[in-house]
Coordinates of C-alpha atoms in Angstrom, one line a residue:
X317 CA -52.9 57.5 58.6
X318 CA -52.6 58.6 55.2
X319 CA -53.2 61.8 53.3
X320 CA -51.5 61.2 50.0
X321 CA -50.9 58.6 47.5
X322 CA -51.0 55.0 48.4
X323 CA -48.3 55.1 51.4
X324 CA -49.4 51.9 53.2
X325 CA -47.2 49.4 54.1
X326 CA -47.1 46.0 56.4
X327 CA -44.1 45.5 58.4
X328 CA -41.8 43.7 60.8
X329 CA -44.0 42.8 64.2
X330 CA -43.2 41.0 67.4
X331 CA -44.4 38.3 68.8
X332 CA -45.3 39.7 72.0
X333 CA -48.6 40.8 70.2
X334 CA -49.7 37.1 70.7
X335 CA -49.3 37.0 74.4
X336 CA -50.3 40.7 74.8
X337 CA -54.2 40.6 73.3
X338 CA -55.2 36.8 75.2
X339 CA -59.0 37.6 75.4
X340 CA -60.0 37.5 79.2
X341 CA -61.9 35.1 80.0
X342 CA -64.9 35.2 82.8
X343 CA -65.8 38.9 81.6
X344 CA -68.6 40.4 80.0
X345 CA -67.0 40.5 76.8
X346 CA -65.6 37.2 76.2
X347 CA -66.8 34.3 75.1
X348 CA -66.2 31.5 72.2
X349 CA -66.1 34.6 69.4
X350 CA -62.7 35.6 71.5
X351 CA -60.7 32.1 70.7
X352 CA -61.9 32.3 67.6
X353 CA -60.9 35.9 66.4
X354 CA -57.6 35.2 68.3
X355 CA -56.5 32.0 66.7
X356 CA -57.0 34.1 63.5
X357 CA -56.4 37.4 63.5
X358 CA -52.8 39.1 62.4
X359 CA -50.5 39.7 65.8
X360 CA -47.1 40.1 63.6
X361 CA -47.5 43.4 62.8
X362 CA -48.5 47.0 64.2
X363 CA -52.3 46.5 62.0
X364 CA -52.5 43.2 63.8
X365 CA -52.1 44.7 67.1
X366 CA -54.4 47.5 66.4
X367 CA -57.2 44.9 64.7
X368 CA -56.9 42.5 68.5
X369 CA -57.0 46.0 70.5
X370 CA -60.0 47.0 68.6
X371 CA -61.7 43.6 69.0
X372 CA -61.4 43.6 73.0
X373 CA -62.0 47.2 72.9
X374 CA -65.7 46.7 71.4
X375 CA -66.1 43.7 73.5
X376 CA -65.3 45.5 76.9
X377 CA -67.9 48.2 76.0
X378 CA -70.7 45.7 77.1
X379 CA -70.1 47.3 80.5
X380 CA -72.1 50.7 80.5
X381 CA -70.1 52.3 82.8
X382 CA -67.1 51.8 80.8
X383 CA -69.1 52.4 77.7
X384 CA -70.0 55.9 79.2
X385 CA -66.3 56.8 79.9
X386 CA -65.2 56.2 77.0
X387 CA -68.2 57.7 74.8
X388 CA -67.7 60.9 77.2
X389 CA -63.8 60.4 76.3
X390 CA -64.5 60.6 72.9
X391 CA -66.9 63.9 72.1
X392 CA -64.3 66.1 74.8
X393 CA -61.0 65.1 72.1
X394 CA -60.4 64.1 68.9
X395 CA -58.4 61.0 70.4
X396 CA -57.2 60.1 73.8
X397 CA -54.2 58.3 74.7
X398 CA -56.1 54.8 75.0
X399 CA -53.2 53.0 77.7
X400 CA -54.2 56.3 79.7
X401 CA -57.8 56.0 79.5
X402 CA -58.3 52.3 80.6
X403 CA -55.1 52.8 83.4
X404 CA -57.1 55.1 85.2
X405 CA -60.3 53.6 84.4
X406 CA -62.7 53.1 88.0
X407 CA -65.1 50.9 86.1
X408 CA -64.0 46.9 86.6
X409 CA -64.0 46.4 82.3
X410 CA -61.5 49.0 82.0
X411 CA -59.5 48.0 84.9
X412 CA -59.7 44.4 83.4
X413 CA -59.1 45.4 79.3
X414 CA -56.2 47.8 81.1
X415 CA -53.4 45.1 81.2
X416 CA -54.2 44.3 77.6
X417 CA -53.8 47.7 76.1
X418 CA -50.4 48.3 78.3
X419 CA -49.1 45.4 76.7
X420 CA -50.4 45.8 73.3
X421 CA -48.6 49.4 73.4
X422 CA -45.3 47.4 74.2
X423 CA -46.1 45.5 71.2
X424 CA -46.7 48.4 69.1
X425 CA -43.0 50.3 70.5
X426 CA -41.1 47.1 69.8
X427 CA -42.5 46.6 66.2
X428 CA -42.0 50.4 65.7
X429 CA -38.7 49.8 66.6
X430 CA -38.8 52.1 69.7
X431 CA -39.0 49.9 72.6
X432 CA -39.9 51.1 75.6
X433 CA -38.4 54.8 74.9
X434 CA -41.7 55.8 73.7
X435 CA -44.6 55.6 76.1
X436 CA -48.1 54.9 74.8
X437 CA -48.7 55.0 71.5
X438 CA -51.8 53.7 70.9
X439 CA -55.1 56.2 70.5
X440 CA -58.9 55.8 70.1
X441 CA -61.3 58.0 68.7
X442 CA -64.5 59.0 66.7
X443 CA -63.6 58.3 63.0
X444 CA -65.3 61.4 61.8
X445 CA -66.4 64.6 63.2
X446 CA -69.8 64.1 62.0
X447 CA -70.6 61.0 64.0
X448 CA -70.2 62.7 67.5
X449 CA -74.3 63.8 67.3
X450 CA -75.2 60.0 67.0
X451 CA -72.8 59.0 69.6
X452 CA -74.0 61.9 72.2
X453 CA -77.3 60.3 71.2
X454 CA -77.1 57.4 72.6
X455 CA -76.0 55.2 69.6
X456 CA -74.1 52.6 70.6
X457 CA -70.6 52.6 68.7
X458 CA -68.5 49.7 66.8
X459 CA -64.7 49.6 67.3
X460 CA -62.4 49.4 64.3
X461 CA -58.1 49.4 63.6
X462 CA -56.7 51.8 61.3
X463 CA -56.9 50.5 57.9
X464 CA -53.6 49.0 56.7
X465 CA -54.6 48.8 52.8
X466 CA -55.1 52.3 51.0
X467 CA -57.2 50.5 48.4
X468 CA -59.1 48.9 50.4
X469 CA -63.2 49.1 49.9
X470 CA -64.2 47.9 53.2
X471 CA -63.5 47.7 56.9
X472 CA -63.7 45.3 59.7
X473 CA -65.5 46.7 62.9
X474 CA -66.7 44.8 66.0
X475 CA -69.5 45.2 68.0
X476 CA -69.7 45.0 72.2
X477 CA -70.6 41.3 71.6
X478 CA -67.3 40.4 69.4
X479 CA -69.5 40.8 65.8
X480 CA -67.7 41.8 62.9
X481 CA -69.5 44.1 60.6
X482 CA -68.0 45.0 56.9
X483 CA -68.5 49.1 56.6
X484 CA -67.9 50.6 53.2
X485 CA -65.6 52.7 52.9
X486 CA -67.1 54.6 50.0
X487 CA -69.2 56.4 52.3
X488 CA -69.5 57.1 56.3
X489 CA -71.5 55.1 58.2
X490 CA -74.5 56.1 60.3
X491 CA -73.6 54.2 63.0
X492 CA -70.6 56.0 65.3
X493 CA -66.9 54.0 65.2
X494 CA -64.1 54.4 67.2
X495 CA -60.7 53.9 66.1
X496 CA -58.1 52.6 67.4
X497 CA -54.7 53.6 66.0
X498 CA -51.1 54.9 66.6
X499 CA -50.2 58.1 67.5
X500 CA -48.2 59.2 64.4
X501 CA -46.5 62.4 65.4
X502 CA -45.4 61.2 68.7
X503 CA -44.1 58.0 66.3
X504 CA -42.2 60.2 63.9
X505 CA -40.5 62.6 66.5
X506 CA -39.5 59.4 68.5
X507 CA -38.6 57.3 65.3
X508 CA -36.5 60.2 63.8
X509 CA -34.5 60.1 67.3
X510 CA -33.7 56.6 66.5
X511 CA -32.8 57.0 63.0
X512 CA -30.2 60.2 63.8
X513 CA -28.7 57.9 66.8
X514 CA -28.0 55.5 64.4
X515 CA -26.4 57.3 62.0
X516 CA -24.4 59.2 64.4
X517 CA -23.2 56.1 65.7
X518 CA -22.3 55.4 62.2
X519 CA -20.4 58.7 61.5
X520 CA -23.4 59.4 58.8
X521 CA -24.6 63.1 60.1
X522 CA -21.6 64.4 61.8
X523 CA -22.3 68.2 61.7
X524 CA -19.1 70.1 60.0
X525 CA -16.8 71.1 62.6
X526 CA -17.9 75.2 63.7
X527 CA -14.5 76.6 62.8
X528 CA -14.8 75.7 59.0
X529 CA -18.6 76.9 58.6
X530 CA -17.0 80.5 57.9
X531 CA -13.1 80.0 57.3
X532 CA -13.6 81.1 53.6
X533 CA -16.3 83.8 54.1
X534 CA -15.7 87.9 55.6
X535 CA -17.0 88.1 58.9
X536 CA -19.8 91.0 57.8
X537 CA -21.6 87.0 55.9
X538 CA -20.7 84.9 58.6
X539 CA -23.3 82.6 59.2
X540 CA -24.7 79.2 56.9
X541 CA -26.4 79.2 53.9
X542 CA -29.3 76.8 53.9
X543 CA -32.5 76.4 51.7
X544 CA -35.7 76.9 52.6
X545 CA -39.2 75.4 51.8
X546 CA -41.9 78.2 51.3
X547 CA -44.5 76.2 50.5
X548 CA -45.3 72.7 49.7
X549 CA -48.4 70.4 48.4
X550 CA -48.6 66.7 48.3
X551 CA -50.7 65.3 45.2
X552 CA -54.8 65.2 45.6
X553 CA -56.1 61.5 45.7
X554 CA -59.9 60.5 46.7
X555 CA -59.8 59.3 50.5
X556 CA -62.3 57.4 52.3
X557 CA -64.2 58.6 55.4
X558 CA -61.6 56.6 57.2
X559 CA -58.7 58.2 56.6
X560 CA -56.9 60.8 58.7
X561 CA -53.8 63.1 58.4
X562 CA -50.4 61.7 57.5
X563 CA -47.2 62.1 59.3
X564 CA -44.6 63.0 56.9
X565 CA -41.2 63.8 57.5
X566 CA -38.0 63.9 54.5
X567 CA -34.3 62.5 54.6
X568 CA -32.0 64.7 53.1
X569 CA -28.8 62.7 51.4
X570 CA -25.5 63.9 50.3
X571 CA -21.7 63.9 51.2
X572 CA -20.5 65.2 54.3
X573 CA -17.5 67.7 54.7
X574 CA -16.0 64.4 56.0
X575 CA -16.7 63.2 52.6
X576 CA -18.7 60.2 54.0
X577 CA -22.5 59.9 52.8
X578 CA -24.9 61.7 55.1
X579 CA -28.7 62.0 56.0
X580 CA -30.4 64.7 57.6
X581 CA -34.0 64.1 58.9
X582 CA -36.5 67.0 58.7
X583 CA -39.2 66.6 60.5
X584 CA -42.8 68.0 58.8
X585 CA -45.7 67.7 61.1
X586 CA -47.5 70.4 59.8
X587 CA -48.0 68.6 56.3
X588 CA -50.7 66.3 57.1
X589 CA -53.4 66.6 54.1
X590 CA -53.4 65.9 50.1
X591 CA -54.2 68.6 47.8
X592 CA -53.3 71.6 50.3
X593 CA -50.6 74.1 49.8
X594 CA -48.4 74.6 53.2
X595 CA -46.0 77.9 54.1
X596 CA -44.1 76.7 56.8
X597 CA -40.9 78.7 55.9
X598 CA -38.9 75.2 57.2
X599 CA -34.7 74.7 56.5
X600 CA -34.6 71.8 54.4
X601 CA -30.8 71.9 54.0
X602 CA -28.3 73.0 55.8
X603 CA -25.4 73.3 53.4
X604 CA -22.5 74.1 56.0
X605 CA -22.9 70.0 56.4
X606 CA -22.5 69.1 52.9
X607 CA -19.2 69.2 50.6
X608 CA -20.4 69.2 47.5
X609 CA -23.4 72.0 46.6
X610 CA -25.6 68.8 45.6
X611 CA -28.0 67.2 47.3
X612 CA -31.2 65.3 47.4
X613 CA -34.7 64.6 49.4
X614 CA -36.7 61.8 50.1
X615 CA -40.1 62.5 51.5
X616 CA -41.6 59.5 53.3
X617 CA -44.5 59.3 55.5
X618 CA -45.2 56.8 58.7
X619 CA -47.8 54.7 57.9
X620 CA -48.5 52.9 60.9
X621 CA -46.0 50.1 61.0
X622 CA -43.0 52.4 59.6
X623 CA -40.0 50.2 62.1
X624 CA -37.5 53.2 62.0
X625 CA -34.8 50.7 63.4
X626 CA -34.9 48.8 60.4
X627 CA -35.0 51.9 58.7
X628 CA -32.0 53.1 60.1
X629 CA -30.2 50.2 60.0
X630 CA -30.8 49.8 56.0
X631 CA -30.1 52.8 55.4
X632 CA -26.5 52.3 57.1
X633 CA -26.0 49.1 55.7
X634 CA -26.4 50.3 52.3
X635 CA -24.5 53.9 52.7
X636 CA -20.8 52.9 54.5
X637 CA -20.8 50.6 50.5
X638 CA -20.7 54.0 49.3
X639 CA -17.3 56.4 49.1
X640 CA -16.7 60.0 47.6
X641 CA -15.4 60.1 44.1
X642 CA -14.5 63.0 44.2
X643 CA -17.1 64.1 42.3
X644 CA -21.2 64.4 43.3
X645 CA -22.9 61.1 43.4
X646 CA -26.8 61.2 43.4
X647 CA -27.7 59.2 46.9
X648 CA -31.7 59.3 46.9
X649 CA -31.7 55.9 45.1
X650 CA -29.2 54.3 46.6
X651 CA -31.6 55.5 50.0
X652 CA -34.9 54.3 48.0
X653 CA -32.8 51.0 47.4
X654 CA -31.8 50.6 51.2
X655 CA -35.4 50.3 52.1
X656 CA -36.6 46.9 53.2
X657 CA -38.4 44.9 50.8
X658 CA -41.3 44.8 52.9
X659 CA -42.2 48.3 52.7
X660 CA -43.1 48.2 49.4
X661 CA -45.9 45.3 50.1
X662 CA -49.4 46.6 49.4
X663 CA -48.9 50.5 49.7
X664 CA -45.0 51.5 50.5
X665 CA -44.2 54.6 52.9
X666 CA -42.3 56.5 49.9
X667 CA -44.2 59.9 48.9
X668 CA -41.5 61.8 46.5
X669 CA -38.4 63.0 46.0
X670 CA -36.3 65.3 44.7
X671 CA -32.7 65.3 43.5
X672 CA -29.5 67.8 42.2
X673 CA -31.2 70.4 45.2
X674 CA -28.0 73.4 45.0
X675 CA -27.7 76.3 47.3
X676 CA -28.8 78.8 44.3
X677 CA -32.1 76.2 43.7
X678 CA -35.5 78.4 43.6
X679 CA -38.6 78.3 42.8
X680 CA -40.9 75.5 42.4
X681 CA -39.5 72.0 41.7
X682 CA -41.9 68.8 40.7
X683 CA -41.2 65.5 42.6
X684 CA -39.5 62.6 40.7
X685 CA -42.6 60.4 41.3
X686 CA -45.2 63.2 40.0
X687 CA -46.8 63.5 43.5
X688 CA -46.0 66.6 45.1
X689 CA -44.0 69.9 44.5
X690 CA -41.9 71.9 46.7
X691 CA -41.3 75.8 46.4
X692 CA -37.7 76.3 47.9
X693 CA -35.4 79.5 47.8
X694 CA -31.5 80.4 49.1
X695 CA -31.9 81.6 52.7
X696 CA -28.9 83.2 54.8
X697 CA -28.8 82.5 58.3
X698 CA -26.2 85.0 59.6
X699 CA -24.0 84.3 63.3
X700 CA -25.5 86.1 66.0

C-alpha cells in the first residue's frame, strides 16, 4: 500500500483468479449474493483477486468458531499470513475457504510475475490500530481488499452474509475491517530477484570484473567508491485511514564497464511513510560497475499489482536498442519509457528520480518530479 503520491496502478492478471475464488456452495456463507458478486467482480488483476478473497473471507466468518480465530488472529499481529491461517484452521469454514485462498495466492504469484517461487503472499488484518478495542469487544468485523485507486473516496467491504457496505474513506469507521492485501516486502525482495535474473541473463548488471576495480589506484586506496544515501524523504500527501506503508525500492541506470546499459536494484524497505526523513546510510551506487562517472535513479514503489516480469522484460527490451557512444547517455527516461503502458492507468508505480548522480555528488538533490529529495555523499569502501 501506498505512502506517497498517487503510486497506484492496475496490471496484468491471470485467469486462474476465475477458477481460484468459485464461491462454495452448501456452506454457511454462500448463497445467490455468491454468483452474483462472482459473475461481476474483477479476477484479471492482483485488486481483483484480493476484492473475491475478501468477499469469501467475510462470508466464511458466519461460522463463530472461525470468526473467533481469526478475530484472536488479528489483535496478537498486525497481519498474518492469511494461506497460513485458514491451512491450519480446525474449524470446518476455514478448512473449507482454505483451498480458495491457496489458490487465490497462486493467482496473486502468477500476476506478480513470481510464480510459485514465492510462497503466500496474501495477508489479513485490522485496518487501523485504533479499531482492535471494538473488535476485542465483540464487534463483529467487515472484510475489505486493498484499495487499488489512490483517489478514491470510498471502499467496498462485505459483511458475514455477502453485503457490500460503501465506507468513506475520509474518515475511519467505527465498525472494525479486515484487510486483505499482499505482502509488499516479501513482493519486492522476491520481485527484485526476478528483475536482476533477467538482466543478468541479458548481460545488463554484470559486475566489473575484480582485477580492474583497483588496476589504476595505490594499494594504501584499494577498495570501490560508491555513494551513499544519508537521509531521504518522500513528498507529504493526505492519506486515508486505509492506507498503509509503501514498499519502495530504486533502479539505478548507466553504462557498464562492458559499455552495455546496466541497472542496479536497491532495495529500500525501511522507507515506507510520506513526509518522514529516513537515515539509513544505504549504497546507492556502486561506481566500480559503471564506466562513465554518470548515472541515474528511478525510485518506484510496488503497489500491489507491480508484475516485475513484465517489468524486467521491458526494461530489457527497451535497453539492448541502446549502445555506448562513447560519451554519457542519460538512461532514466529511456527506463521510464520501457514501462508498460498499463502502469500508468489510474495511479502509476513511478515516485521520482534523479539524474547526472557523479561520484563527487553531495548534498541534498530534489527529484525530477518534485516528490522527494535525497541527501547523498562520496563514501570509500576500502578492501579488507
Amino acid at each position: 500500500m501506498t505512502a506517497s503520491t498517487p503510486l497506484r496502478t492496475t496490471l496484468i492478471g491471470v485467469a486462474l483468479a476465475a477458477t481460484a475464488l468459485i464461491p462454495l456452495q452448501g456452506t454457511a456463507f454462500a448463497g445467490q449474493n455468491d454468483r452474483a458478486d462472482s459473475a461481476t467482480a474483477p479476477v484479471s488483476s492482483v485488486a481483483g483477486i484480493e476484492d473475491a478473497t475478501a468477499r469469501s473471507l467475510a462470508r466464511s466468518l458466519a461460522d463463530p468458531a472461525w470468526e473467533r480465530q481469526v478475530r484472536e488472529a488479528a489483535l496478537a499481529a498486525d497481519s498474518v499470513d492469511l494461506r497460513a491461517l485458514t491451512s491450519g484452521s480446525t474449524t470446518s469454514a476455514g478448512k473449507r475457504i482454505a483451498p480458495q485462498v491457496a489458490a487465490a495466492d497462486r493467482g496473486v504469484g502468477a500476476a506478480k510475475g513470481l510464480g510459485g517461487r514465492v510462497g503466500s503472499l496474501l495477508r489479513v488484518g485490522l485496518a487501523d490500530a485504533s479499531m482492535k478495542a471494538s473488535l476485542a469487544g465483540g464487534a463483529a468485523p467487515l472484510v475489505a481488499a486493498a484499495p487499488s485507486d489512490d483517489d478514491a473516496s470510498a471502499l467496498t467491504a462485505y459483511d458475514s452474509e455477502g453485503v457490500a457496505h460503501e465506507l468513506s474513506l475520509d474518515s475511519v469507521p467505527d465498525r472494525p475491517v479486515y484487510v486483505v492485501d499482499v505482502d509488499g516486502a516479501k513482493a519486492v525482495t522476491e520481485g527484485l530477484k526476478v528483475v536482476n535474473e533477467t538482466l543478468e541473463a541479458k548481460g545488463l548488471d554484470v559486475p566489473a570484473p575484480a582485477a580492474r576495480l583497483n588496476a589504476a589506484a595505490p594499494t594504501a586506496t584499494a577498495g570501490i567508491n560508491t555513494t551513499l544515501i544519508n537521509s531521504v524523504r518522500i513528498s507529504d500527501v493526505k492519506e486515508p485511514w486505509i492506507k498503509g506503508d509503501a514498499e519502495i525500492f530504486t533502479l539505478v541506470t548507466g553504462f557498464g564497464k562492458d559499455g552495455k546499459p546496466r541497472v542496479d536494484t536497491v532495495e529500500m524497505p525501511y522507507l515506507n511513510k510520506a513526509a518522514t526523513t529516513y537515515y539509513p546510510n544505504q549504497v546507492l551506487v556502486n561506481w566500480s560497475n559503471y564506466k562513465y562517472d554518470m548515472a541515474d535513479a528511478v525510485m518506484m514503489e510496488d503497489d500491489g499489482d507491480t508484475n516485475y516480469q513484465a517489468l524486467a522484460k521491458a526494461i530489457v527490451t527497451v535497453l539492448l536498442t541502446i549502445t555506448d557512444q562513447g560519451v554519457y547517455i542519460p538512461l532514466a527516461d529511456a527506463l521510464l519509457d520501457a514501462i508498460p503502458a498499463s502502469w500508468w492507468t489510474d495511479d502509476p508505480d513511478y515516485v521520482d528520480s534523479w539524474y547526472t548522480l557523479a561520484k563527487a555528488t553531495k548534498g541534498t538533490r530534489n527529484g525530477a518530479a518534485a516528490n522527494g529529495w535525497i541527501n547523498v555523499s562520496p563514501y570509500h569502501v576500502p578492501a579488507l
